[in-house]
Coordinates of C-alpha atoms and ligand atoms in Angstrom, one line a residue:
M13 CA 0.0 0.0 0.0
K14 CA 1.4 3.4 -1.0
R15 CA 1.3 6.5 1.3
D16 CA 1.8 10.2 0.6
G17 CA 5.5 10.2 1.6
Q18 CA 8.7 8.2 1.2
L19 CA 8.8 6.8 4.7
I20 CA 6.9 3.6 5.5
S21 CA 4.3 3.6 8.3
L22 CA 3.4 0.6 10.5
W23 CA 0.1 0.2 8.6
Q24 CA 1.4 -0.1 5.0
D25 CA 2.0 -3.8 4.8
M26 CA -1.4 -4.5 3.1
P27 CA -2.2 -6.3 -0.1
E28 CA -3.2 -4.3 -3.2
H29 CA -6.9 -3.5 -3.1
I30 CA -8.5 -4.3 -6.5
S31 CA -10.5 -1.6 -8.1
R32 CA -14.0 -2.1 -9.5
H33 CA -15.3 -1.1 -12.9
M34 CA -16.3 2.6 -13.1
P35 CA -20.1 3.0 -13.4
A36 CA -21.6 5.7 -15.5
Q37 CA -24.0 6.8 -12.8
A38 CA -24.3 6.8 -9.0
D39 CA -26.5 8.3 -6.3
V40 CA -23.4 9.6 -4.4
V41 CA -19.8 10.0 -5.6
V42 CA -17.5 10.0 -2.6
V43 CA -14.1 11.6 -3.4
G44 CA -11.3 10.1 -1.3
G45 CA -10.6 6.6 0.1
G46 CA -9.6 7.4 3.7
I47 CA -11.5 6.7 6.9
T48 CA -13.9 9.6 6.2
G49 CA -14.7 8.6 2.6
I50 CA -15.1 4.8 3.2
S51 CA -17.1 5.2 6.4
T52 CA -19.5 7.6 4.7
A53 CA -19.9 5.5 1.6
L54 CA -20.5 2.4 3.7
R55 CA -23.3 4.1 5.7
L56 CA -24.9 5.6 2.7
Q57 CA -24.8 2.3 0.8
R58 CA -26.4 0.6 3.8
E59 CA -29.2 3.2 3.6
G60 CA -29.9 2.3 0.0
K61 CA -27.8 4.9 -1.9
K62 CA -25.7 3.6 -4.8
C63 CA -22.3 4.9 -4.0
V64 CA -18.9 5.1 -5.8
I65 CA -15.6 6.0 -4.1
L66 CA -13.1 7.7 -6.4
E67 CA -9.6 7.6 -4.9
A68 CA -6.7 9.5 -6.6
Q69 CA -4.1 6.9 -5.6
N70 CA -5.0 3.8 -3.4
I71 CA -7.2 3.5 -0.3
G72 CA -5.3 4.6 2.8
F73 CA -2.9 6.8 0.7
G74 CA -3.7 9.9 2.7
T75 CA -3.4 10.6 6.4
T76 CA -5.3 7.4 7.3
G77 CA -2.3 5.5 6.2
G78 CA -0.1 7.6 8.5
T79 CA -2.3 7.9 11.5
T80 CA -1.7 6.4 15.0
A81 CA -5.3 5.3 15.4
H82 CA -6.0 6.2 19.0
L83 CA -9.8 6.3 19.4
N84 CA -10.5 9.0 21.9
T85 CA -13.5 10.8 23.4
L86 CA -11.0 13.1 25.2
L87 CA -10.2 15.3 22.3
D88 CA -7.3 17.5 21.2
T89 CA -9.5 20.5 21.7
P90 CA -10.2 20.6 25.5
Y91 CA -13.9 20.6 26.5
Y92 CA -13.4 24.0 28.1
T93 CA -12.5 25.4 24.6
I94 CA -15.5 23.8 23.1
K95 CA -17.7 25.3 25.9
D96 CA -16.1 28.7 25.4
N97 CA -16.7 28.7 21.7
F98 CA -20.0 26.8 21.4
G99 CA -21.5 26.7 24.9
Q100 CA -21.8 24.0 27.6
N101 CA -24.7 22.2 25.9
N102 CA -22.7 21.8 22.7
A103 CA -19.6 20.6 24.6
D104 CA -21.9 17.9 26.2
L105 CA -23.3 17.1 22.8
V106 CA -19.8 16.7 21.3
F107 CA -18.9 14.2 24.0
T108 CA -22.1 12.3 23.3
L109 CA -21.5 12.3 19.5
V110 CA -17.8 11.2 19.7
S111 CA -18.8 8.5 22.1
K112 CA -21.3 7.3 19.6
A113 CA -18.7 7.4 16.8
L114 CA -16.3 5.3 18.8
N115 CA -19.1 2.8 19.5
L116 CA -20.0 2.8 15.8
I117 CA -16.4 1.7 15.0
E118 CA -16.7 -1.2 17.5
K119 CA -20.1 -2.1 16.0
N120 CA -18.6 -2.1 12.5
V121 CA -15.7 -4.3 13.7
I122 CA -18.2 -6.8 15.2
G123 CA -20.9 -6.6 12.6
Y124 CA -18.6 -6.9 9.6
E125 CA -16.2 -9.3 11.4
I126 CA -13.1 -7.0 10.8
D127 CA -9.9 -8.5 12.1
C128 CA -8.2 -5.2 13.1
S129 CA -7.2 -5.7 16.8
F130 CA -9.9 -3.3 18.2
E131 CA -9.3 -3.0 21.9
W132 CA -10.8 -0.9 24.6
K133 CA -8.1 0.9 26.7
D134 CA -7.7 3.3 29.5
A135 CA -6.0 6.6 28.7
Y136 CA -3.7 8.7 30.8
L137 CA -2.8 12.4 30.6
F138 CA 0.1 13.7 32.7
A139 CA 1.7 17.0 33.6
H140 CA 5.2 17.7 34.8
D141 CA 5.2 21.3 36.0
K142 CA 3.0 23.9 37.6
K143 CA 1.7 25.4 34.4
Q144 CA 0.8 21.9 33.0
N145 CA -0.8 20.9 36.4
N146 CA -3.1 23.9 36.1
E147 CA -3.9 23.0 32.5
L148 CA -4.6 19.4 33.5
D149 CA -7.0 20.7 36.2
K150 CA -8.9 22.7 33.7
I151 CA -9.0 19.8 31.2
V152 CA -10.2 17.3 33.8
E153 CA -12.9 19.6 35.3
S154 CA -14.4 20.6 31.9
A155 CA -14.2 17.0 30.6
R156 CA -16.1 15.7 33.7
L157 CA -18.7 18.4 33.3
S158 CA -19.3 17.2 29.7
G159 CA -19.7 13.6 30.9
V160 CA -16.2 12.1 30.4
N161 CA -15.3 9.5 33.0
I162 CA -12.0 10.9 34.1
D163 CA -10.3 11.2 37.5
F164 CA -6.9 12.0 38.9
C165 CA -4.5 9.1 39.6
E166 CA -1.2 8.4 41.3
Q167 CA 0.6 6.3 38.7
I168 CA 1.0 6.3 34.9
P169 CA 2.0 3.4 32.7
V170 CA 5.0 5.0 31.1
P171 CA 8.4 5.7 32.8
A172 CA 8.2 9.5 32.5
V173 CA 8.7 12.1 35.2
F174 CA 5.3 13.7 36.2
E175 CA 3.7 15.7 39.0
K176 CA 0.1 15.2 38.3
A177 CA -1.9 12.7 36.2
A178 CA -5.4 11.7 35.2
R179 CA -6.9 8.5 34.0
L180 CA -10.0 7.9 31.9
S181 CA -11.7 4.7 30.7
G182 CA -13.6 4.0 27.5
Q183 CA -10.9 4.8 25.0
A184 CA -9.8 2.4 22.3
Q185 CA -7.3 1.6 19.5
I186 CA -7.3 -0.3 16.2
H187 CA -4.9 -1.3 13.4
A188 CA -5.7 1.6 11.1
T189 CA -5.5 0.0 7.6
K190 CA -7.0 -3.4 8.6
Y191 CA -10.0 -1.5 9.8
L192 CA -10.0 0.6 6.6
Y193 CA -9.8 -2.4 4.4
G194 CA -12.5 -4.1 6.5
I195 CA -15.0 -1.4 6.0
A196 CA -14.0 -1.1 2.3
E197 CA -14.8 -4.8 1.8
A198 CA -18.1 -4.5 3.6
F199 CA -19.0 -1.5 1.4
E200 CA -18.2 -3.5 -1.7
R201 CA -20.1 -6.6 -0.5
M202 CA -23.2 -4.3 -0.4
G203 CA -22.7 -3.4 -4.0
G204 CA -20.5 -0.2 -3.7
S205 CA -17.6 0.4 -6.0
I206 CA -14.1 1.7 -5.2
I207 CA -12.1 3.1 -8.2
Q208 CA -8.5 3.7 -7.4
N209 CA -5.9 5.7 -9.3
C210 CA -8.8 7.9 -10.3
R211 CA -8.3 11.6 -9.5
V212 CA -11.4 13.8 -9.5
T213 CA -10.5 16.8 -11.7
D214 CA -13.7 18.8 -11.9
V215 CA -17.4 18.7 -10.9
I216 CA -19.8 20.3 -13.4
H217 CA -23.4 21.1 -12.4
E218 CA -26.0 20.9 -15.2
Q219 CA -29.7 21.3 -15.1
D220 CA -30.8 18.2 -13.3
W221 CA -27.5 16.5 -12.9
T222 CA -24.0 16.8 -11.5
I223 CA -21.2 15.4 -13.5
V224 CA -18.0 14.3 -11.8
H225 CA -15.0 14.4 -14.1
A226 CA -12.2 12.1 -13.1
S227 CA -9.0 10.7 -14.7
K228 CA -10.8 7.5 -15.5
G229 CA -14.0 9.0 -17.0
K230 CA -17.1 10.8 -15.8
I231 CA -20.0 9.9 -13.6
K232 CA -23.5 11.4 -13.3
T233 CA -24.6 11.8 -9.7
D234 CA -27.0 13.4 -7.3
H235 CA -24.5 14.2 -4.6
V236 CA -20.7 14.7 -4.3
V237 CA -18.9 14.2 -1.0
Y238 CA -15.4 15.6 -0.7
A239 CA -13.7 13.3 1.8
T240 CA -10.3 14.5 0.6
H241 CA -9.2 15.7 4.1
T242 CA -9.3 19.3 2.8
P243 CA -11.4 20.1 -0.3
P244 CA -9.6 20.5 -3.6
G245 CA -9.6 23.8 -5.4
V246 CA -10.0 27.2 -3.7
N247 CA -12.6 27.5 -1.0
V248 CA -13.2 29.8 2.0
L249 CA -12.7 26.8 4.2
H250 CA -9.0 26.8 3.4
F251 CA -8.8 30.0 5.5
E252 CA -10.4 28.2 8.5
V253 CA -8.0 25.2 8.7
A254 CA -4.3 25.1 9.1
P255 CA -2.1 22.2 7.9
Y256 CA 0.3 20.6 10.5
R257 CA 2.7 17.7 10.4
S258 CA 3.2 15.2 13.2
Y259 CA 6.0 12.6 13.5
V260 CA 5.8 9.0 14.7
L261 CA 8.2 6.2 15.7
A262 CA 7.2 2.5 16.1
V263 CA 9.9 0.9 18.1
T264 CA 10.5 -2.6 19.6
L265 CA 11.7 -2.7 23.3
A266 CA 14.5 -4.8 24.7
D267 CA 12.7 -5.5 28.0
N268 CA 9.0 -5.9 26.8
N269 CA 8.0 -3.0 29.0
Y270 CA 5.2 -1.9 26.6
P271 CA 2.5 0.3 28.1
D272 CA -1.0 -1.2 28.0
A273 CA -2.8 2.1 27.6
L274 CA -3.0 5.3 25.6
V275 CA -0.8 8.0 27.1
Y276 CA -0.4 11.7 26.5
D277 CA 1.8 14.4 28.1
L278 CA 0.9 18.1 28.1
D279 CA 4.0 19.5 26.3
E280 CA 3.4 21.8 23.4
P281 CA 3.4 20.0 21.1
Y282 CA 2.3 17.0 23.1
H283 CA 3.7 13.5 22.9
Y284 CA 1.5 10.4 22.5
Y285 CA 2.2 6.7 23.3
R286 CA 0.5 3.4 22.7
T287 CA 1.3 -0.2 21.9
Q288 CA 0.3 -2.2 18.8
E289 CA 0.8 -5.8 18.0
V290 CA 1.3 -6.7 14.3
D291 CA 1.8 -10.3 13.2
G292 CA 2.7 -11.3 16.8
K293 CA 5.3 -8.6 17.3
K294 CA 4.7 -5.7 19.7
Y295 CA 5.6 -2.1 18.8
L296 CA 5.6 1.0 21.0
I297 CA 4.1 3.8 18.9
F298 CA 5.4 7.2 20.0
G299 CA 4.6 10.5 18.3
G300 CA 4.9 14.3 18.5
E301 CA 7.1 17.1 17.4
D302 CA 4.2 18.7 15.5
H303 CA 4.8 21.9 13.5
K304 CA 3.0 23.9 10.8
T305 CA 3.5 22.3 7.4
G306 CA 6.3 23.9 5.4
H307 CA 7.8 25.7 8.4
L308 CA 10.8 23.3 8.9
E309 CA 13.1 22.0 6.2
N310 CA 15.2 19.6 8.3
T311 CA 12.2 17.4 9.2
E312 CA 14.6 14.5 9.9
Y313 CA 15.5 16.4 13.0
C314 CA 12.0 15.8 14.4
F315 CA 12.7 12.1 14.4
T316 CA 16.1 12.6 16.1
K317 CA 14.4 14.6 18.8
L318 CA 11.6 12.0 19.3
E319 CA 14.1 9.2 19.5
S320 CA 16.4 10.8 22.0
Y321 CA 13.4 11.8 24.1
L322 CA 12.1 8.2 24.1
R323 CA 15.5 6.6 24.7
K324 CA 15.6 8.4 28.1
Q325 CA 12.5 6.4 29.1
Y326 CA 12.8 3.1 27.3
A327 CA 15.3 0.4 26.3
I328 CA 14.8 0.7 22.6
D329 CA 15.8 -2.5 20.7
E330 CA 15.0 -1.2 17.2
V331 CA 13.4 1.8 15.6
A332 CA 11.3 -0.4 13.2
F333 CA 9.3 2.3 11.5
K334 CA 9.3 6.1 11.4
W335 CA 6.9 8.3 9.4
S336 CA 5.2 11.6 9.4
S337 CA 1.8 12.8 8.2
Q338 CA -0.4 15.8 7.9
Y339 CA -3.5 17.0 9.7
F340 CA -5.7 20.1 9.5
E341 CA -6.4 22.2 12.6
P342 CA -9.8 24.0 12.7
A343 CA -9.9 27.6 13.6
D344 CA -12.4 27.3 16.5
G345 CA -11.7 23.7 17.7
L346 CA -14.5 21.7 16.0
P347 CA -14.4 20.1 12.5
Y348 CA -16.4 21.4 9.5
I349 CA -18.9 18.7 8.3
G350 CA -21.7 19.6 5.9
H351 CA -22.5 21.6 2.9
L352 CA -19.3 22.9 1.1
P353 CA -19.7 26.7 1.1
G354 CA -19.8 28.4 -2.4
N355 CA -21.2 25.2 -4.1
P356 CA -24.6 23.9 -5.0
S357 CA -26.6 22.3 -2.2
N358 CA -25.6 18.7 -3.2
V359 CA -21.9 19.1 -2.6
W360 CA -20.6 18.0 0.9
V361 CA -17.3 18.2 2.8
A362 CA -15.6 17.1 6.0
T363 CA -12.4 18.7 7.2
G364 CA -10.6 20.2 10.2
F365 CA -10.3 17.1 12.3
G366 CA -7.1 17.9 14.1
G367 CA -5.6 14.8 15.6
N368 CA -9.0 13.1 16.1
G369 CA -9.9 12.3 12.5
M370 CA -10.5 8.6 13.1
I371 CA -13.4 9.5 15.3
Y372 CA -14.5 12.6 13.5
G373 CA -14.2 10.8 10.1
T374 CA -16.6 8.2 11.5
L375 CA -18.9 10.9 12.9
T376 CA -19.0 12.4 9.4
S377 CA -20.5 9.2 8.1
C378 CA -23.5 9.7 10.4
I379 CA -24.0 13.4 9.8
L380 CA -23.6 13.3 6.0
T381 CA -25.8 10.2 5.7
D382 CA -28.6 12.1 7.5
L383 CA -28.1 15.2 5.4
I384 CA -28.1 13.3 2.2
C385 CA -30.9 10.7 3.0
K386 CA -33.2 12.7 5.2
G387 CA -32.3 16.3 4.1
E388 CA -31.4 17.2 7.7
S389 CA -29.2 16.3 10.7
A390 CA -29.8 17.4 14.3
H391 CA -26.1 18.3 14.4
A392 CA -25.8 20.1 11.1
Q393 CA -25.6 23.5 12.7
L394 CA -22.9 22.7 15.2
F395 CA -20.5 21.4 12.6
S396 CA -21.7 23.6 9.7
P397 CA -18.8 24.6 7.4
S398 CA -20.6 27.9 7.0
R399 CA -20.5 28.8 10.7
F400 CA -17.9 31.5 10.0
K401 CA -18.4 34.6 7.9
P402 CA -17.0 34.2 4.4
V403 CA -14.5 36.9 3.5
A404 CA -16.3 39.7 1.5
G405 CA -15.5 39.5 -2.2
F406 CA -13.5 36.3 -1.5
S407 CA -13.9 34.9 -5.0
N408 CA -12.6 38.1 -6.5
I409 CA -9.6 38.2 -4.3
I410 CA -8.4 34.6 -4.8
K411 CA -8.7 32.5 -7.9
E412 CA -7.2 29.1 -8.2
G413 CA -3.8 29.3 -9.6
A414 CA -4.1 33.1 -9.5
D415 CA -1.9 34.4 -12.2
A416 CA -0.7 30.8 -12.7
A417 CA 0.3 31.6 -16.3
A418 CA 2.4 34.5 -15.1
M419 CA 4.0 32.2 -12.5
L420 CA 5.1 29.6 -15.1
I421 CA 8.8 29.6 -15.7
G422 CA 8.3 28.1 -19.1
N423 CA 11.4 27.9 -21.3
K424 CA 13.0 30.9 -19.8
F425 CA 16.2 29.1 -19.2
A426 CA 17.7 25.6 -19.8
F427 CA 17.9 22.9 -17.1
E428 CA 21.5 22.4 -18.0
K429 CA 22.4 26.0 -17.0
I430 CA 20.9 25.5 -13.5
E431 CA 22.8 22.2 -13.2
G432 CA 26.1 23.9 -13.9
A433 CA 25.4 26.9 -11.6
V434 CA 24.1 25.2 -8.4
E435 CA 26.1 22.9 -6.1
L436 CA 24.0 20.3 -4.3
A437 CA 25.1 17.2 -2.4
C438 CA 23.4 14.0 -3.0
N439 CA 20.0 13.7 -1.2
E440 CA 19.9 17.5 -0.7
A441 CA 17.3 20.0 -1.8
K442 CA 17.3 23.8 -2.1
L443 CA 15.1 26.7 -3.2
V444 CA 17.3 28.9 -5.3
R445 CA 16.9 32.1 -7.3
F446 CA 18.1 31.7 -10.9
E447 CA 17.9 34.4 -13.5
G448 CA 15.2 36.2 -11.5
H449 CA 13.1 33.0 -10.9
S450 CA 12.7 30.7 -7.9
V451 CA 13.6 27.1 -8.7
G452 CA 13.2 24.1 -6.4
L453 CA 16.0 21.6 -6.8
Y454 CA 16.5 18.1 -5.4
K455 CA 19.5 15.8 -6.1
N456 CA 18.8 12.1 -5.4
E457 CA 21.1 9.5 -3.9
E458 CA 22.4 8.6 -7.4
G459 CA 23.2 12.3 -8.1
K460 CA 20.3 12.9 -10.5
L461 CA 18.9 16.5 -10.3
F462 CA 15.2 17.2 -10.4
A463 CA 14.0 20.8 -10.8
V464 CA 10.5 22.3 -10.3
N465 CA 8.9 25.7 -10.3
P466 CA 8.1 26.0 -6.5
A467 CA 4.9 28.1 -7.1
C468 CA 2.1 25.9 -5.8
P469 CA -0.6 25.7 -8.4
H470 CA -3.3 26.2 -5.7
I471 CA -2.8 29.9 -5.1
S472 CA 0.9 30.3 -5.9
C473 CA 2.6 30.2 -2.5
N474 CA 6.1 28.9 -2.7
V475 CA 6.5 25.3 -1.5
C476 CA 9.1 24.2 1.0
W477 CA 11.3 21.1 1.2
N478 CA 10.3 18.3 3.5
G479 CA 13.6 16.4 3.9
A480 CA 12.2 13.3 5.7
E481 CA 9.4 12.5 3.3
K482 CA 11.2 14.0 0.2
T483 CA 8.3 16.1 -0.8
W484 CA 7.6 19.8 -1.6
D485 CA 5.0 21.0 1.0
C486 CA 3.0 24.2 0.7
P487 CA 3.0 26.2 4.0
C488 CA -0.2 28.0 3.0
H489 CA -2.9 25.3 2.7
G490 CA -1.0 22.0 2.8
S491 CA -0.8 20.9 -0.8
R492 CA 2.1 18.4 -1.2
F493 CA 4.1 17.2 -4.2
S494 CA 6.7 14.5 -4.8
F495 CA 10.3 15.6 -5.6
T496 CA 9.3 15.0 -9.3
G497 CA 6.5 17.5 -8.9
E498 CA 3.6 15.0 -8.8
L499 CA 0.6 16.1 -6.8
M500 CA 0.1 14.0 -3.6
T501 CA -2.1 16.0 -1.3
A502 CA -5.1 18.4 -2.0
P503 CA -6.1 21.3 -2.1
A504 CA -4.0 21.8 -5.3
R505 CA -5.4 20.1 -8.4
K506 CA -2.3 20.1 -10.6
D507 CA 1.3 19.0 -10.4
L508 CA 4.1 21.5 -9.9
E509 CA 5.6 22.8 -13.1
V510 CA 8.6 20.6 -13.9
I511 CA 11.7 22.0 -15.5
E512 CA 12.8 19.3 -17.9
R513 CA 16.3 18.4 -19.0
T514 CA 16.0 19.1 -22.7
E515 CA 12.7 20.9 -23.1
I516 CA 10.5 22.8 -20.7
K517 CA 7.2 21.1 -20.0
Q518 CA 4.3 23.4 -19.1
K519 CA 1.3 21.9 -17.2
Ligands
LIG200 C1 0.7 11.5 12.6 C2 -0.8 11.6 12.8 C3 -1.3 10.8 13.8 C4 -2.7 10.8 14.0 N1 -3.3 10.1 15.0 C5 -4.6 10.1 15.2 C6 -5.2 9.3 16.2 O1 -4.4 8.6 16.9 N2 -6.5 9.3 16.3 C7 -7.3 10.0 15.5 O2 -8.5 10.0 15.7 N3 -6.8 10.8 14.5 C8 -5.5 10.8 14.3 N4 -4.9 11.6 13.3 C9 -5.8 12.3 12.4 C10 -6.5 11.3 11.4 O3 -5.5 10.3 11.1 C11 -6.9 12.0 10.2 O4 -7.7 13.1 10.5 C12 -7.7 11.0 9.3 O5 -7.0 9.9 8.9 C13 -8.2 11.8 8.0 O6 -8.9 10.9 7.2 P1 -9.6 11.3 5.9 O7 -10.3 10.1 5.3 O8 -10.5 12.5 6.1 O9 -8.4 11.9 4.9 P2 -7.2 11.0 4.2 O10 -6.9 9.8 5.0 O11 -6.1 12.0 4.0 O12 -7.9 10.6 2.9 C14 -8.1 11.5 1.8 C15 -8.0 10.8 0.5 O13 -8.5 11.6 -0.5 C16 -7.7 11.3 -1.7 N5 -7.9 12.5 -2.6 C17 -7.5 13.7 -2.5 N6 -7.8 14.5 -3.5 C18 -8.5 13.7 -4.4 C19 -9.1 13.8 -5.7 N7 -9.1 15.0 -6.3 N8 -9.7 12.8 -6.3 C20 -9.7 11.6 -5.6 N9 -9.1 11.3 -4.4 C21 -8.5 12.4 -3.8 C22 -6.3 11.2 -1.1 O14 -5.5 10.5 -2.1 C23 -6.5 10.4 0.2 O15 -6.4 9.0 0.0 C24 -3.5 11.6 13.2 C25 -3.0 12.4 12.2 C26 -1.6 12.4 12.0 C27 -1.0 13.3 11.0

């Protein structure tokens, strides 16, 4: 299974999922084959809607293939923030809804007989200084008020120094892609179709129909769901979510001292721990070192920091896997699930999940199924993507690929000239100015040079190098590209312009 980066996650050892034949018509086209897209298509199909999932690469290619799959009702956004922004009743409602989503995952595991190591776990949260102790107090008090079964405790199941800690029950974990494949197979058994390597390029609305254009053909449909983690193209929602990267190690331990719980500290950014057994072998999964996408070039350093931090606590036998992935932080603490602003009423979206997308992606399946099948959802307002005020004249200010033609480097200079002028070591990348233009350069292990125009085709921000995953990442809205310029992550819809060796290719 491929993922949107060079590094291999713990979840990628999965067989190729075989695509179905692309139908000409569907009740609902779901764009994106991660937890959100597949959960939503499964629920809609069960309710009698004929659904098709179109996935640009392979199922699990996006963040679902790079997650850590903690299933929490204690969310990244503390309940006191939800209360401050949405009121106490809504904070209570969020707890009820995420609890239901977690139960739905268990129900799917049992009902569809998915072998994905679903396990209920306790979770621990610990603080190691006065400021963190105060924060922990606030988190515990507000979580309790919203119904979370959380209490202070004297011990934690990891060998970290702490002053204060809390424990809560009713959390869980799964093997991320085994669950994903399980619900994908259940969806197909009900008659749903998954088409992979099929990128949606446009959605055209005609009188009575919507036509989804994709790289493998077009489909007439009644509804379109963008389950692409962030919607492709330009949308006001891109100004309400911020892309972040998080880093993960899966290590084996010399002394078998694996924690039997989900554990979190209160550092900023926080660290997260849990254990997963795969094919009879245990791994301690440890993550953190989050930062805004495109704000750090030496991303390898995040792994170094994680490992040295963990080595102070554990006898690491082997760092078996290390990977990073991207998530989208919402502006006000809750995700955006519902009608996609600026589009006809049959276009839907779910984004801004932060670090709780396994739960919120599952919750999306309930909310969007109600909206599509019944025309309403009791929770539509709380999660409405239109709950902020769109920027006045937004569509005039920003157009996709604004001045893209002007940004193209075209055949303004020959690749060979750059090659002669810029010195790069093998496996190094650089943004350089050359004859008045920015150029993104990467030299691979064999000494082969790759050159791209770093202007992101989304809205022309310059991309930055991500050394660990060997991708060009856009700091503005999280579009990501391989070192050859190939589009990996929305919202961009095109590849980076590639500067070719003998001729200049314009896309
Ligand atoms: C390191 C890390 C750890 C995390 N840990 C947890 C955790 O423990 N618990 C938790 O709840 N959440 C966690 N999260 C968050 C969670 O994993 C994500 O929110 C969730 O996986 C997002 O799922 P998704 O289906 O919405 O998006 P994705 O999994 O990103 O899927 C989107 C899919 O859409 C496809 N696509 C994009 N554009 C197009 C197009 N034009 N046409 C067709 N297909 C397209 C992509 O190829 C991709 O496969 C973590 C996130 C990170 C980064």
